[in-house]
Coordinates of C-alpha atoms and ligand atoms in Angstrom, one line a residue:
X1 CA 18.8 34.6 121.8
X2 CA 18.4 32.0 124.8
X3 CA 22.1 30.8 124.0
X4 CA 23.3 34.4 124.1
X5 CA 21.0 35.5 127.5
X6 CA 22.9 32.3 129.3
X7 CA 26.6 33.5 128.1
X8 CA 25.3 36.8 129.6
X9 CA 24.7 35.1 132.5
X10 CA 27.7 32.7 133.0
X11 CA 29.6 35.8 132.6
X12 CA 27.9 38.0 135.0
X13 CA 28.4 34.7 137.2
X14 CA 31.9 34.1 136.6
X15 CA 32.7 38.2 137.8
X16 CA 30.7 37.8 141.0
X17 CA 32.9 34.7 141.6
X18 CA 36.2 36.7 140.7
X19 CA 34.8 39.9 142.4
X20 CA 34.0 37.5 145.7
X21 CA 36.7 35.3 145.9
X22 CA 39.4 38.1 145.5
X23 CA 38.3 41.0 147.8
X24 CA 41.4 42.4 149.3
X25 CA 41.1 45.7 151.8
X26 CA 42.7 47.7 151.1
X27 CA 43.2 47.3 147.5
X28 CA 47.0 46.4 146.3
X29 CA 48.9 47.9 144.1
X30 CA 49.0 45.3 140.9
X31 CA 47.3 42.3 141.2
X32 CA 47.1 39.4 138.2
X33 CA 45.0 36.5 138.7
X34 CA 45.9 33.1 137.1
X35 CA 44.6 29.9 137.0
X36 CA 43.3 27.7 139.9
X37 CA 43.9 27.6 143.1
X38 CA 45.6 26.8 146.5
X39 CA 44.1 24.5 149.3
X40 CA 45.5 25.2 151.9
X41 CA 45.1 22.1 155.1
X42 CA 46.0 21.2 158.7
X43 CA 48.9 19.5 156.5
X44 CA 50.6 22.4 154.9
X45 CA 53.2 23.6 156.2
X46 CA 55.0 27.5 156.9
X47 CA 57.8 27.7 156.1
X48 CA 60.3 30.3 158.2
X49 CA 63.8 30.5 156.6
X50 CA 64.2 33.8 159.3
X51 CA 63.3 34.1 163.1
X52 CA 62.5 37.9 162.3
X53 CA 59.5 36.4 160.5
X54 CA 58.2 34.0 163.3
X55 CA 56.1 37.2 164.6
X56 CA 54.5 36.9 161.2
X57 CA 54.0 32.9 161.6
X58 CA 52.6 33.5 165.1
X59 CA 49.9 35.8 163.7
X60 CA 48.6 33.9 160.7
X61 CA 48.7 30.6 162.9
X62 CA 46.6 32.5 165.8
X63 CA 44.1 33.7 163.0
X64 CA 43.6 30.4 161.5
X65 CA 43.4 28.6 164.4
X66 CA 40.9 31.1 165.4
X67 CA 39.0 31.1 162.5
X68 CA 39.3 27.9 161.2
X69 CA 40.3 25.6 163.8
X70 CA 43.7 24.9 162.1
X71 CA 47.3 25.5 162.6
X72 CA 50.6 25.3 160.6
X73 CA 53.6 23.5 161.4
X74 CA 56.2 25.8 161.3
X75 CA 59.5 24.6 159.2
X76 CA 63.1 26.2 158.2
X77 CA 63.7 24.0 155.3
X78 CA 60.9 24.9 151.7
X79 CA 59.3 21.7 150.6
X80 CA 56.2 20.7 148.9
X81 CA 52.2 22.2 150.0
X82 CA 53.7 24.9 151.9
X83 CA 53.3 28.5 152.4
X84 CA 56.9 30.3 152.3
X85 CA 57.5 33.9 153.8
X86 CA 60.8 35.2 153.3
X87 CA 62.5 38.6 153.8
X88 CA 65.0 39.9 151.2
X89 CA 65.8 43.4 151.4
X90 CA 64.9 44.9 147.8
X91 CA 61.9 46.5 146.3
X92 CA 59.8 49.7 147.9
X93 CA 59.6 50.4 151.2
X94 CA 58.1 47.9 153.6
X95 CA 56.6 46.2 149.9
X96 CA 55.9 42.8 149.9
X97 CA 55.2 40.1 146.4
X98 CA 52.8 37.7 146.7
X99 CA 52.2 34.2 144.5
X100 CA 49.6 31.7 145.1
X101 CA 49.8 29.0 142.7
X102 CA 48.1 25.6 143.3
X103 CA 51.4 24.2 144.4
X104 CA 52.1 26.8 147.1
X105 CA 52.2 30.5 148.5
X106 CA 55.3 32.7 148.2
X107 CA 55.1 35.7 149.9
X108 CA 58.5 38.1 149.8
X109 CA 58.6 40.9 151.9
X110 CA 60.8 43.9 150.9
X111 CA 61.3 44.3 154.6
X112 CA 59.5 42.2 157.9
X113 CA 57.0 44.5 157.6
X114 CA 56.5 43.9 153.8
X115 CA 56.1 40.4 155.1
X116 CA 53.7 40.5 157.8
X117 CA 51.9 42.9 155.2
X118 CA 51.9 40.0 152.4
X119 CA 50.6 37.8 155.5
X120 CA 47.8 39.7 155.8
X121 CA 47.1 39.8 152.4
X122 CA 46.9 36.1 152.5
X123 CA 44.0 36.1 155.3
X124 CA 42.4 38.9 153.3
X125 CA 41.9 35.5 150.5
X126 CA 40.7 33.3 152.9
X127 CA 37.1 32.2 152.9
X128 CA 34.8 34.7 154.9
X129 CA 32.8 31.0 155.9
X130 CA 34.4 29.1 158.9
X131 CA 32.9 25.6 157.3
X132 CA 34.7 26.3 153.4
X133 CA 38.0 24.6 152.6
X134 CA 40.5 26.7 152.7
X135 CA 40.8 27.8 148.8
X136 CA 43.5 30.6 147.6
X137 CA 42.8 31.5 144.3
X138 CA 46.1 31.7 142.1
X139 CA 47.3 35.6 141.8
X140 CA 50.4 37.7 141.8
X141 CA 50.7 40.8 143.5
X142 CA 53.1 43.2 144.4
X143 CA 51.9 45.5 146.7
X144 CA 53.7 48.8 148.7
X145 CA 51.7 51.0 151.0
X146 CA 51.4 54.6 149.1
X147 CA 52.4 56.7 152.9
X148 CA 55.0 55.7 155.5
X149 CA 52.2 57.0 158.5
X150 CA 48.7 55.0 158.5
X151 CA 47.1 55.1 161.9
X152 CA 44.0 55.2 164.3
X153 CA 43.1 57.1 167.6
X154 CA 41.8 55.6 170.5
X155 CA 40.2 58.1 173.2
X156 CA 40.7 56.0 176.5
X157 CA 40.5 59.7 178.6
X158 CA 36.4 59.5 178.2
X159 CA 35.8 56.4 178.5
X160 CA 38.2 53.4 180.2
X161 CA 39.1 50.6 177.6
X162 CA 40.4 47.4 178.8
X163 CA 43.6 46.1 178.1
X164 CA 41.6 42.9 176.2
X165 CA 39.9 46.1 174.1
X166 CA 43.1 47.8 173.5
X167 CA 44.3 44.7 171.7
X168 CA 41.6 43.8 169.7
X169 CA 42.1 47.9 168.7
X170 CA 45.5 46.9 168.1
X171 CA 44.3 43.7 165.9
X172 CA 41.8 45.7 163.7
X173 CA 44.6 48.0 163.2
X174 CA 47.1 44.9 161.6
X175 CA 44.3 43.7 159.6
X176 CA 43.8 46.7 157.8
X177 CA 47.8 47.0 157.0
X178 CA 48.2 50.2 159.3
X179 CA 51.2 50.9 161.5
X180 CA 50.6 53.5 163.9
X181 CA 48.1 53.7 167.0
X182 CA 47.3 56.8 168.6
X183 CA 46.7 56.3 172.0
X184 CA 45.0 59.5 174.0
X185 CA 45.9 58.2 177.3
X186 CA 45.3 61.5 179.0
X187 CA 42.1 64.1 179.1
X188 CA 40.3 66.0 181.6
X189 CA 37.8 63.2 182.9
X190 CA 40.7 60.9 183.1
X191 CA 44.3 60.0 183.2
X192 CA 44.7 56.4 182.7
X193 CA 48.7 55.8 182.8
X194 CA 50.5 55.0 185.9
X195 CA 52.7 56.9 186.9
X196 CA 55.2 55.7 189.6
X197 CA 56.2 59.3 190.5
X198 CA 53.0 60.6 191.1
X199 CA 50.3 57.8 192.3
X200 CA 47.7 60.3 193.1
X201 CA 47.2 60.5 188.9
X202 CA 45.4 57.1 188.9
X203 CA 44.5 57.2 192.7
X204 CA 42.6 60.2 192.5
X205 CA 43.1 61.1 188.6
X206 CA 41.6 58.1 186.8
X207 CA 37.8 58.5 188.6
X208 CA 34.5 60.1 188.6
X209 CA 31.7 59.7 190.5
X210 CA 29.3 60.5 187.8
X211 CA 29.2 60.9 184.1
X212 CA 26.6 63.4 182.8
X213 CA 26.5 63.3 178.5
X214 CA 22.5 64.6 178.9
X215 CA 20.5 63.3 176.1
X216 CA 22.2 59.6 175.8
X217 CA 21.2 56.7 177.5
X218 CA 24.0 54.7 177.0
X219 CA 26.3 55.9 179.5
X220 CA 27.3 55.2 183.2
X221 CA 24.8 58.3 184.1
X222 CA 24.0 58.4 187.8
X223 CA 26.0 57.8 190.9
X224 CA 28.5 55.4 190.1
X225 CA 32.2 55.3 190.7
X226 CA 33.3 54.9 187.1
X227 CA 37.1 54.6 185.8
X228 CA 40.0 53.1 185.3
X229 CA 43.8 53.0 184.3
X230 CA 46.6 50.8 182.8
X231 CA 49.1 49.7 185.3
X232 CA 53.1 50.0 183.6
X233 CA 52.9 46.4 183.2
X234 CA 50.1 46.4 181.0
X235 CA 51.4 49.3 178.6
X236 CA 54.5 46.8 178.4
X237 CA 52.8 43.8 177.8
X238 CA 50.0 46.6 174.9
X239 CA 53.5 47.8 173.3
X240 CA 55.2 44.4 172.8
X241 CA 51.7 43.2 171.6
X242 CA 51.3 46.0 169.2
X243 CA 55.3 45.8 168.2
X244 CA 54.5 41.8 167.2
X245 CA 52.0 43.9 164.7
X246 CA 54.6 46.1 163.0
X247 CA 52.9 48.8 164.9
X248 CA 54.0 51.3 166.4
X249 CA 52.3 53.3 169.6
X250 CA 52.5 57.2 170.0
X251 CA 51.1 57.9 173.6
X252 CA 49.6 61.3 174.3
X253 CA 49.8 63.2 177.5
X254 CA 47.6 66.2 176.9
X255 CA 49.2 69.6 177.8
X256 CA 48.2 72.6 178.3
X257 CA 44.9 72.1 178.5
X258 CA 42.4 68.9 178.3
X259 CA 44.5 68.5 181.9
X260 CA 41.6 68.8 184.7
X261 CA 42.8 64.8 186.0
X262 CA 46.1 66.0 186.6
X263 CA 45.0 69.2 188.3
X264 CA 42.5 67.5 190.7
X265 CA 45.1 65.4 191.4
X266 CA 48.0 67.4 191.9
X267 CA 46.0 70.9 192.7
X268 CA 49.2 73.0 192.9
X269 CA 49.6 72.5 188.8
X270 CA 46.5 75.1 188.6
X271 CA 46.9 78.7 188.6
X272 CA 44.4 78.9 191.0
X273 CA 45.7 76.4 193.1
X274 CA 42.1 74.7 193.6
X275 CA 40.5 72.8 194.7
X276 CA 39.6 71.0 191.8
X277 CA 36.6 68.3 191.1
X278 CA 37.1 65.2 188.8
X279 CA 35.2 66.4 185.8
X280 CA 31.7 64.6 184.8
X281 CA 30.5 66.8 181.7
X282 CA 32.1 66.9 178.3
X283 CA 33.2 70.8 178.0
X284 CA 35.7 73.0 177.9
X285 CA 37.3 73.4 181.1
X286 CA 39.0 76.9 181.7
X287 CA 41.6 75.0 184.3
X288 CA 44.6 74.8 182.4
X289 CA 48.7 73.9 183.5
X290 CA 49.9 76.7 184.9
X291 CA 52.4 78.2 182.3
X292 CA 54.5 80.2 185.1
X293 CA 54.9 78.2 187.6
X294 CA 58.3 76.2 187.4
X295 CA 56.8 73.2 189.1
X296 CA 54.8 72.5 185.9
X297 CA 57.7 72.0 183.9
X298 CA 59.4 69.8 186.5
X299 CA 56.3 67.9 186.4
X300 CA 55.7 67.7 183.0
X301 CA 59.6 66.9 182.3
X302 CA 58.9 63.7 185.1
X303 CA 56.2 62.1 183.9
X304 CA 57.5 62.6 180.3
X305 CA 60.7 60.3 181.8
X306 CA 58.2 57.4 182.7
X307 CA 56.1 57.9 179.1
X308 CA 59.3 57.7 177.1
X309 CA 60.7 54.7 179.1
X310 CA 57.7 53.1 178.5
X311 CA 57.0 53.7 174.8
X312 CA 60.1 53.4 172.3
X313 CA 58.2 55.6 169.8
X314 CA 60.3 57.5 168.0
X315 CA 57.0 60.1 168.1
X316 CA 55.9 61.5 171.7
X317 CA 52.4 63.7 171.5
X318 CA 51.7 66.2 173.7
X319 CA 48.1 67.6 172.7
X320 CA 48.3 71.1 172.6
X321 CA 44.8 71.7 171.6
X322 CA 42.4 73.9 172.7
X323 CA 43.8 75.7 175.3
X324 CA 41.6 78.4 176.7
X325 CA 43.3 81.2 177.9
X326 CA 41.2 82.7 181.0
X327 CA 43.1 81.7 183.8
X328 CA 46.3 82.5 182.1
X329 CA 44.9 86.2 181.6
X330 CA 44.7 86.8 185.4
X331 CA 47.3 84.3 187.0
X332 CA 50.5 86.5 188.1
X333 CA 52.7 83.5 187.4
X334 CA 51.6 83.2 183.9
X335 CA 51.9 87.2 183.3
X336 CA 55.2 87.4 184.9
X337 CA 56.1 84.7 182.4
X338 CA 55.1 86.9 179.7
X339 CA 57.1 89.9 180.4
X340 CA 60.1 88.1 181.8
X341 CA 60.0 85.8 178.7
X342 CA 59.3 89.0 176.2
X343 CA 56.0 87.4 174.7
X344 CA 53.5 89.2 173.6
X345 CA 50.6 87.6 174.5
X346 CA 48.7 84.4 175.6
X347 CA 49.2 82.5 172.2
X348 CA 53.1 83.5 172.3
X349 CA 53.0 81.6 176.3
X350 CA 51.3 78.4 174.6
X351 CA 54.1 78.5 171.7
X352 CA 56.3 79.4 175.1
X353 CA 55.1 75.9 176.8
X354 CA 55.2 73.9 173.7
X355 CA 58.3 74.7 172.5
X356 CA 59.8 74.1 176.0
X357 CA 58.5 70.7 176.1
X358 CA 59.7 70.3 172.4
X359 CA 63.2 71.0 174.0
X360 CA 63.1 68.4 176.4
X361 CA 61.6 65.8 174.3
X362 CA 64.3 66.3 171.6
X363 CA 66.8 66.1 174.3
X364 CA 65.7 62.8 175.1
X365 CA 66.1 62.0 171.1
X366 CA 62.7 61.7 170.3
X367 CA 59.7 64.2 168.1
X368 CA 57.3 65.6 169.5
X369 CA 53.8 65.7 167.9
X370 CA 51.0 68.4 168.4
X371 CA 47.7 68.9 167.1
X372 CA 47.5 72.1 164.6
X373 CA 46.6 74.8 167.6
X374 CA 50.8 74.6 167.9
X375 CA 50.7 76.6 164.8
X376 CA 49.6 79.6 167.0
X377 CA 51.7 81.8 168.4
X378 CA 55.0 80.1 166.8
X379 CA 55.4 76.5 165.7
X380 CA 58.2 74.4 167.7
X381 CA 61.1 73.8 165.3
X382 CA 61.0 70.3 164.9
X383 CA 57.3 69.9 165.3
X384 CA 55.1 67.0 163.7
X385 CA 51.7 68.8 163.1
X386 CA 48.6 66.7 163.1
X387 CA 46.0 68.7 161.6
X388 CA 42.1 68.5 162.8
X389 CA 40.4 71.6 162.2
X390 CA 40.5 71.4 158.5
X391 CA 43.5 71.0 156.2
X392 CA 44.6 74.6 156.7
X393 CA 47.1 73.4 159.6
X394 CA 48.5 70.8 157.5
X395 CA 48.6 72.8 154.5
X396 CA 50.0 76.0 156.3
X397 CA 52.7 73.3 158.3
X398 CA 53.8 71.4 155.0
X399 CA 54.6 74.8 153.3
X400 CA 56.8 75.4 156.5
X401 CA 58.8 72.2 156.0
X402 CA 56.9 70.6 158.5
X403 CA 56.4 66.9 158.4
X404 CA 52.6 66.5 158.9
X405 CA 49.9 63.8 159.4
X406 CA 46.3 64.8 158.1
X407 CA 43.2 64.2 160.5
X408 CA 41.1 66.7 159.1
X409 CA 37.6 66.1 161.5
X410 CA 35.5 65.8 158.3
X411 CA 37.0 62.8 156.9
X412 CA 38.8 61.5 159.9
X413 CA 36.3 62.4 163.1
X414 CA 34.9 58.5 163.7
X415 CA 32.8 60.1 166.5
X416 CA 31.1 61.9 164.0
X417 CA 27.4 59.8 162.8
X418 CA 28.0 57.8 159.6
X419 CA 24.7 58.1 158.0
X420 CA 21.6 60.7 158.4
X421 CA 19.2 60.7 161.2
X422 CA 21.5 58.8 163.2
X423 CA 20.3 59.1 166.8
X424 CA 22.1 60.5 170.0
X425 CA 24.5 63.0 167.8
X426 CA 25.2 66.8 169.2
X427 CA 24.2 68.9 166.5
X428 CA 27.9 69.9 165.9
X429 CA 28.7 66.9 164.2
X430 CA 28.9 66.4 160.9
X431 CA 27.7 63.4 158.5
X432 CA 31.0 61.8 158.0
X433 CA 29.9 58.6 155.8
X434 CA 32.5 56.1 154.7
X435 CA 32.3 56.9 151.0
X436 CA 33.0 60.4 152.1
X437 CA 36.1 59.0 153.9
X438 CA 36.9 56.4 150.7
X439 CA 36.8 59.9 148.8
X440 CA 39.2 61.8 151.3
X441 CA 42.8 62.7 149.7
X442 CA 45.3 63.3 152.3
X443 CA 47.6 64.9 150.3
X444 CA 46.0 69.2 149.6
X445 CA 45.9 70.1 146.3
X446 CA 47.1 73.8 147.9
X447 CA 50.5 71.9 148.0
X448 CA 53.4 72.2 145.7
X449 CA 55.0 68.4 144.5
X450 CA 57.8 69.2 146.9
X451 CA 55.5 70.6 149.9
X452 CA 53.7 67.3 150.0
X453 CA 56.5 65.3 150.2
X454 CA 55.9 66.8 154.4
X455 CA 52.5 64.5 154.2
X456 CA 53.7 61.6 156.3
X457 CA 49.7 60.0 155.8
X458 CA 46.7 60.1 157.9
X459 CA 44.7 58.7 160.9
X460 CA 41.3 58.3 162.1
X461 CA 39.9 58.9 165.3
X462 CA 37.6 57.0 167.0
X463 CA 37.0 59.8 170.5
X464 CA 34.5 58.5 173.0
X465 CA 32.7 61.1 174.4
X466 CA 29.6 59.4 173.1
X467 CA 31.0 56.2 172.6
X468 CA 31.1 54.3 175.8
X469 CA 31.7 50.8 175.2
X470 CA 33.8 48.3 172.8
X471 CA 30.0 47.7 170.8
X472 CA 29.7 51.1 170.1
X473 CA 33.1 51.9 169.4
X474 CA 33.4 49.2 166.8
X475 CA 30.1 50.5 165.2
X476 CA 31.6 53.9 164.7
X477 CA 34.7 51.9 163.5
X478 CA 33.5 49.9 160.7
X479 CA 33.1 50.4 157.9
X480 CA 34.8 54.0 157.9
X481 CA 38.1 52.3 159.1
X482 CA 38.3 50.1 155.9
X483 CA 37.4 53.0 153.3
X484 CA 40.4 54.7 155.6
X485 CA 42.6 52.0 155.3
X486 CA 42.7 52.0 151.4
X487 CA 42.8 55.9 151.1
X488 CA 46.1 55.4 152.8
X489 CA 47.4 52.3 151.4
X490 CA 46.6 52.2 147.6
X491 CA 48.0 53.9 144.7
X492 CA 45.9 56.4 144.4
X493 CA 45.0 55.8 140.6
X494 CA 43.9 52.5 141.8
X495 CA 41.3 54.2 144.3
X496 CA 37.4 53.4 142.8
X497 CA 34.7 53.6 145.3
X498 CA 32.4 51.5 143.2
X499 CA 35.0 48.5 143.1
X500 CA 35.4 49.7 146.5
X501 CA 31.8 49.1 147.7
X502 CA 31.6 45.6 145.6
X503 CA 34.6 44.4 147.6
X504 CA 32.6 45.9 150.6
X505 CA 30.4 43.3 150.5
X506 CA 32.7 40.6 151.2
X507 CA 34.3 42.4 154.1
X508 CA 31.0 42.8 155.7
X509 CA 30.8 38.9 155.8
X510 CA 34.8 39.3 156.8
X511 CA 33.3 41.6 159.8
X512 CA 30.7 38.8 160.7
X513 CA 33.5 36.4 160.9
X514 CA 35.7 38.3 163.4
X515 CA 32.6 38.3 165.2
X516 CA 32.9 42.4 165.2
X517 CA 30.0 45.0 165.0
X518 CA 29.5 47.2 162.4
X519 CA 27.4 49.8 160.9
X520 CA 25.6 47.9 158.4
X521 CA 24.2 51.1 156.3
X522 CA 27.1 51.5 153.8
X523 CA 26.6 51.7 151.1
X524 CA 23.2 53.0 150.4
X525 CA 20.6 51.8 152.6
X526 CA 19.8 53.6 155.8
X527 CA 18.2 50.8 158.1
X528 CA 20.3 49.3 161.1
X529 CA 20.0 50.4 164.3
X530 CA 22.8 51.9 166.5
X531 CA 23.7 49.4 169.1
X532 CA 23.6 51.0 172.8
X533 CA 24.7 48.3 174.8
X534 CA 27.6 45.9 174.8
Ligands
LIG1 C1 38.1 67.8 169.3 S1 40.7 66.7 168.1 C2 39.0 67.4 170.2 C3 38.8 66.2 171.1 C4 37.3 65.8 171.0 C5 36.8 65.8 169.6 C6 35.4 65.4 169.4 C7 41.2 67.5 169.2 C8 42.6 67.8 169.1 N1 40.3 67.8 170.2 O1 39.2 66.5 172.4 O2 37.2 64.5 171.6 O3 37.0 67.1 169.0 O4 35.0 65.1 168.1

């Protein structure tokens, strides 16, 4: 009986072991383990056969040295205790193998991407303790990412994020094997791109003298100038940082509406004309772009030139959400737009504005992307549709033969508290807890096989109303951003939230290591304390 309790035992042991030395987020496609294991030392070497992949070497060598105090000599030539990434141009999209033997690594990527992917699989084996050798177990994995679009938000309109912030963002983002970062540049209490044409956007547009979000204590309450903006130079320096990442940055200029910064700044955008104040509360503001005035458009069209120059997305978003339509109902501009244009109402001037836009940013050879209120009134032709309020845009879009990216704000909404009882949370938002996101399924069973071929993937959003520093940010981050992560990476027969959660526990440590915050409460337990304060 004793002899059969300790087999019990050294099994039980021998899975934690497996289960904690092989903890990859998210979780690859196949993966075999074999016998022994790789130590890797400040004398192996990487081996580079193709420049393309130096971007690759430059990462794992700025991690390790980070992490580990340790860096790789970089070689051309394969030879004995090294690590070898090499691109050949077969298998699935942006794919990558992986073998660890205790000779050396091979990692094959199906594309650079695939490779810089496989990289990051490699960190994702490293210990999670700075002190350990540096032991890889032995595995084989070959490994694809399940959707082409896997992407984050960052609000920078409510709250300013430095450029150091924005690439740590950026980082988080390549760790977790997604490729797309959403950046909200734009919003009524602040426009934080410089824009040569129009100065007064940062000058005036990117400050407020106060900031008002009533029952939270965390925020820059009071009388204070608070703001901020990113010159051209820094979005350079952000897109070339993020393109070293195999990620690529959709910036978004908010239009009709979510547009008070522009207004105060340039008051003759407004269909009243204005004055208008800097906004300090989070609401809806009824000040709009005026959708008949001419000098909109040429507005628009000019700060569009300096976005696009900027950003080589082949995606540019223009908002498009939650336009009220009050000062539209009474500005002669706008209703002389209506009757001249043959629309019948309102809705048809948003699709009217959008679809103008549209236009110009096709012109320029590039997509434009909306959020699902460019449904209403007429979708633009060649429209990208990110749906929010639900899956009902997405679902309505992708029958449409619309290509579409699923944010549904239940799943998706990182603003949103991530366990019960979390304090400082408007009643409107709802528990959104990360095995609630590990459970989300982009693609809507409403869709036929072919319809879902439009579901390009999914993002999460971290919006920072409430969320005024990097602290906080990162709280509301982790761990929903991992469960994401996977939902959009992994085959989804290989999805299994209890695997899921075990593997959780080594990323936690992985967390501790980056030296990132984190909401400590997932899975089950509901102490932890939300941090306030950087
Ligand atoms: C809705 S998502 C918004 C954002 C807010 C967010 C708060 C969207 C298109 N509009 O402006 O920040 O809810 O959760």
């Amino acid at each position: 009986m004793r002899a059969f309790i300790n087999l019990i035992f050294c099994f039980l042991l021998t899975c934690a072991v497996v289960a904690q030395d092989i903890s990859i987020i998210p979780q690859p496609a196949h993966l075999v383990k074999k016998e022994g294991s790789f130590v890797l030392t400040k004398n192996t070497s990487l081996i580079i056969p193709d420049e393309a992949d130096m971007k690759t070497a430059v990462f794992l060598n700025s991690y390790l040295k980070r992490f580990y105090g340790i860096a790789l000599t970089v070689k051309k030539q394969a030879g004995k205790n090294s690590i070898q990434i090499n691109t050949k141009r077969s298998g699935e999209a942006n794919g990558y193998t992986f073998e660890s033997n205790p000779d050396g690594i091979s990692i094959t990527g199906a594309t650079h991407a695939g490779s810089f992917y496989g990289m990051q699989t490699l960190i994702q084996l490293l210990p999670v303790q700075r002190s350990s050798p540096l032991k890889i177990s032995s595995v084989r994995i070959e490994d694809a990412p399940r959707f082409a679009y896997r992407g984050m938000l960052l609000d920078v309109g409510r709250y300013f994020y430095s450029v150091e912030f924005v690439k740590k963002y950026i980082d988080f983002i390549a760790l977790h094997k997604m490729n797309y970062f959403h950046w909200h540049l734009t919003d009524d209490p602040g426009w934080r791109i410089e824009i040569k044409k129009y100065p007064d956007l940062t000058n005036v547009g990117a400050w407020r003298n106060k900031t008002n979000i009533f029952q939270f204590n965390d925020t820059t309450a009071g009388d204070e100038h608070y703001g901020g903006y990113y010159t051209q130079e820094d979005i350079r320096d952000i897109v070339q940082y993020a393109n070293d990442r195999y990620i690529t940055i959709i910036p978004e200029i908010e239009m009709p509406a979510h547009s008070l910064s522009a207004l105060a700044s340039y008051p003759e955008l407004g269909c009243t004309g204005g004055p208008y104040e800097m906004p300090e509360k989070w609401t809806s503001y009824l000040d709009v772009f005026c959708a008949g005035n001419e000098k909109t458009f040429e507005f628009i069209e000019n700060v569009l030139d300096e976005v696009m120059a900027l950003f080589p997305s082949p995606y540019i978003h223009i908002g498009g959400d939650e336009c009220p339509k009050d000062r539209w109902k009474t500005c002669p501009k706008c209703q002389a737009r209506i009757k001249n244009e043959n629309l019948k109402d309102e809705h048809e001037l948003q699709s009217y504005f959008i679809k103008r836009i549209e236009k110009y940013i096709n012109s320029k050879g590039r997509t434009m992307i909306g959020w699902d209120e460019i449904l209403e009134g007429g979708l633009a032709p060649n429209a990208v549709v990110m749906s929010w309020r639900g899956e009902s845009g997405g679902i309505a879009a992708a029958q449409a033969k619309h290509t579409v990216i699923m944010t549904p704000s239940r799943y998706c909404y990182f603003d949103y508290p991530q366990k019960e009882n979390a304090e400082n949370v408007p009643d409107w938002m709802k528990l959104t807890t990360a095995d609630s996101v590990y459970m989300y399924e982009p693609v809507p069973k409403e869709l036929s096989k072919e319809a879902s071929r439009y579901v390009l993937g999914g993002q999460g959003n971290i919006w920072t109303e409430f969320i005024s520093n990097p602290a906080r940010a990162e709280y509301m981050m982790f761990p929903r951003m991992s469960a994401l992560s996977e939902v959009l990476w992994s085959p989804k027969d290989k999805r299994n939230i209890h695997d899921f959660k075990t593997r959780m526990m080594m990323q936690f440590k992985r967390y501790d290591l980056w030296g990132t915050n984190y909401c400590k409460t997932f899975p089950d337990s509901t102490s932890s304390a939300m941090p306030t304060k950087n």
